[in-house]
mmCIF file of C-alpha atoms in Angstrom:
data_model
loop_
_atom_site.group_PDB
_atom_site.id
_atom_site.type_symbol
_atom_site.label_atom_id
_atom_site.label_comp_id
_atom_site.label_asym_id
_atom_site.label_seq_id
_atom_site.Cartn_x
_atom_site.Cartn_y
_atom_site.Cartn_z
ATOM 1 C CA PRO A 1 0.000 0.000 0.000
ATOM 2 C CA PRO A 2 1.323 3.446 -0.854
ATOM 3 C CA ASP A 3 2.399 5.778 1.883
ATOM 4 C CA SER A 4 -0.560 7.801 3.164
ATOM 5 C CA ALA A 5 1.435 11.016 2.808
ATOM 6 C CA LEU A 6 2.077 10.202 -0.833
ATOM 7 C CA ALA A 7 -1.540 9.199 -1.415
ATOM 8 C CA ALA A 8 -2.759 12.448 0.117
ATOM 9 C CA SER A 9 -0.519 14.441 -2.209
ATOM 10 C CA GLN A 10 -2.116 12.786 -5.239
ATOM 11 C CA THR A 11 -5.442 14.518 -4.846
ATOM 12 C CA SER A 12 -5.667 17.303 -7.377
ATOM 13 C CA PRO A 13 -5.940 20.673 -5.673
ATOM 14 C CA PRO A 14 -8.422 23.124 -7.090
ATOM 15 C CA VAL A 15 -7.039 24.913 -10.084
ATOM 16 C CA ASP A 16 -5.173 27.946 -8.838
ATOM 17 C CA GLU A 17 -5.965 30.955 -10.964
ATOM 18 C CA THR A 18 -2.353 32.114 -10.668
ATOM 19 C CA LEU A 19 -1.094 29.028 -12.543
ATOM 20 C CA THR A 20 -0.805 29.041 -16.285
ATOM 21 C CA PRO A 21 -2.385 26.128 -18.142
ATOM 22 C CA LEU A 22 1.087 24.759 -18.849
ATOM 23 C CA GLU A 23 2.031 24.870 -15.161
ATOM 24 C CA GLN A 24 -1.206 23.102 -14.223
ATOM 25 C CA GLU A 25 -0.554 20.457 -16.877
ATOM 26 C CA VAL A 26 2.963 19.883 -15.508
ATOM 27 C CA LEU A 27 1.566 19.494 -11.979
ATOM 28 C CA ASP A 28 -1.037 17.024 -13.243
ATOM 29 C CA GLU A 29 1.671 15.007 -14.992
ATOM 30 C CA TYR A 30 3.717 14.924 -11.775
ATOM 31 C CA ALA A 31 0.655 13.614 -9.921
ATOM 32 C CA HIS A 32 0.203 10.952 -12.615
ATOM 33 C CA LEU A 33 3.899 10.036 -12.364
ATOM 34 C CA LEU A 34 3.588 9.723 -8.585
ATOM 35 C CA ASP A 35 0.633 7.365 -9.005
ATOM 36 C CA ASN A 36 2.607 5.224 -11.462
ATOM 37 C CA LEU A 37 5.626 5.112 -9.143
ATOM 38 C CA ASN A 38 3.426 4.053 -6.217
ATOM 39 C CA ASN A 39 1.921 1.271 -8.348
ATOM 40 C CA LEU A 40 5.395 0.162 -9.408
ATOM 41 C CA SER A 41 6.577 0.190 -5.803
ATOM 42 C CA GLY A 42 3.672 -2.023 -4.759
ATOM 43 C CA LEU A 43 4.301 -4.491 -7.577
ATOM 44 C CA LEU A 44 8.021 -4.678 -6.795
ATOM 45 C CA ALA A 45 7.310 -5.267 -3.110
ATOM 46 C CA GLU A 46 4.905 -8.080 -4.037
ATOM 47 C CA LEU A 47 7.433 -9.677 -6.388
ATOM 48 C CA ALA A 48 10.190 -9.436 -3.793
ATOM 49 C CA SER A 49 8.087 -11.077 -1.095
ATOM 50 C CA ASN A 50 6.709 -13.890 -3.295
ATOM 51 C CA PRO A 51 9.344 -15.222 -5.705
ATOM 52 C CA SER A 52 7.877 -16.621 -8.875
ATOM 53 C CA THR A 53 7.644 -20.414 -8.995
ATOM 54 C CA GLU A 54 8.890 -20.252 -12.581
ATOM 55 C CA ILE A 55 12.051 -18.458 -11.453
ATOM 56 C CA LEU A 56 12.587 -20.948 -8.629
ATOM 57 C CA ASP A 57 12.088 -23.923 -10.981
ATOM 58 C CA SER A 58 14.545 -22.412 -13.464
ATOM 59 C CA LEU A 59 17.106 -21.847 -10.720
ATOM 60 C CA ARG A 60 16.725 -25.455 -9.526
ATOM 61 C CA GLY A 61 17.312 -26.699 -13.074
ATOM 62 C CA LEU A 62 20.363 -24.473 -13.399
ATOM 63 C CA GLU A 63 21.665 -25.768 -10.066
ATOM 64 C CA ARG A 64 21.327 -29.388 -11.257
ATOM 65 C CA LYS A 65 23.137 -28.643 -14.525
ATOM 66 C CA THR A 66 25.908 -26.766 -12.723
ATOM 67 C CA SER A 67 26.322 -29.636 -10.284
ATOM 68 C CA LEU A 68 26.564 -32.118 -13.154
ATOM 69 C CA VAL A 69 29.193 -30.021 -14.942
ATOM 70 C CA PHE A 70 31.196 -29.717 -11.707
ATOM 71 C CA THR A 71 31.057 -33.493 -11.170
ATOM 72 C CA LEU A 72 32.200 -34.150 -14.742
ATOM 73 C CA LEU A 73 35.032 -31.635 -14.341
ATOM 74 C CA LYS A 74 36.221 -33.334 -11.140
ATOM 75 C CA ALA A 75 36.105 -36.733 -12.876
ATOM 76 C CA SER A 76 38.125 -35.376 -15.809
ATOM 77 C CA VAL A 77 40.768 -33.865 -13.529
ATOM 78 C CA TYR A 78 40.971 -37.124 -11.559
ATOM 79 C CA SER A 79 41.381 -39.082 -14.811
ATOM 80 C CA ILE A 80 44.181 -36.791 -16.027
ATOM 81 C CA VAL A 81 46.037 -37.001 -12.699
ATOM 82 C CA LEU A 82 45.651 -40.794 -12.651
ATOM 83 C CA GLN A 83 46.966 -41.102 -16.226
ATOM 84 C CA GLN A 84 49.976 -38.940 -15.347
ATOM 85 C CA GLN A 85 50.752 -41.113 -12.312
ATOM 86 C CA ILE A 86 50.472 -44.296 -14.388
ATOM 87 C CA GLY A 87 52.741 -42.770 -17.047
ATOM 88 C CA GLU A 88 55.330 -41.779 -14.440
ATOM 89 C CA GLU A 89 55.252 -45.268 -12.904
ATOM 90 C CA GLU A 90 55.746 -46.867 -16.330
ATOM 91 C CA MET A 91 58.691 -44.563 -17.056
ATOM 92 C CA GLY A 92 60.198 -45.440 -13.683
ATOM 93 C CA ALA A 93 59.751 -49.159 -14.392
ATOM 94 C CA ASN A 94 61.343 -48.810 -17.848
ATOM 95 C CA ASP A 95 64.295 -46.907 -16.395
ATOM 96 C CA GLY A 96 64.870 -49.669 -13.832
ATOM 97 C CA ARG A 97 65.421 -52.383 -16.455
#
């Protein structure tokens, strides 16, 4: 809900006869802008407090994919290290002959 002070400022005051039509139009546009900003603020607060299930589902899927890539990377590094150790052992065995 918009701030009561902001809501109270949205009511259009009676047209002041000292204002030019352009000045009154500018003031009306500012009041319209304030209304739009209050609506936007309410929508953003609602979105922030209730995350979209679509966003959460997408993030879970991304988490699974990232986990899979990390697991595959660890397996690849382990395989490379193991192959290097086997190669070093074979070279050591060949040198001992």
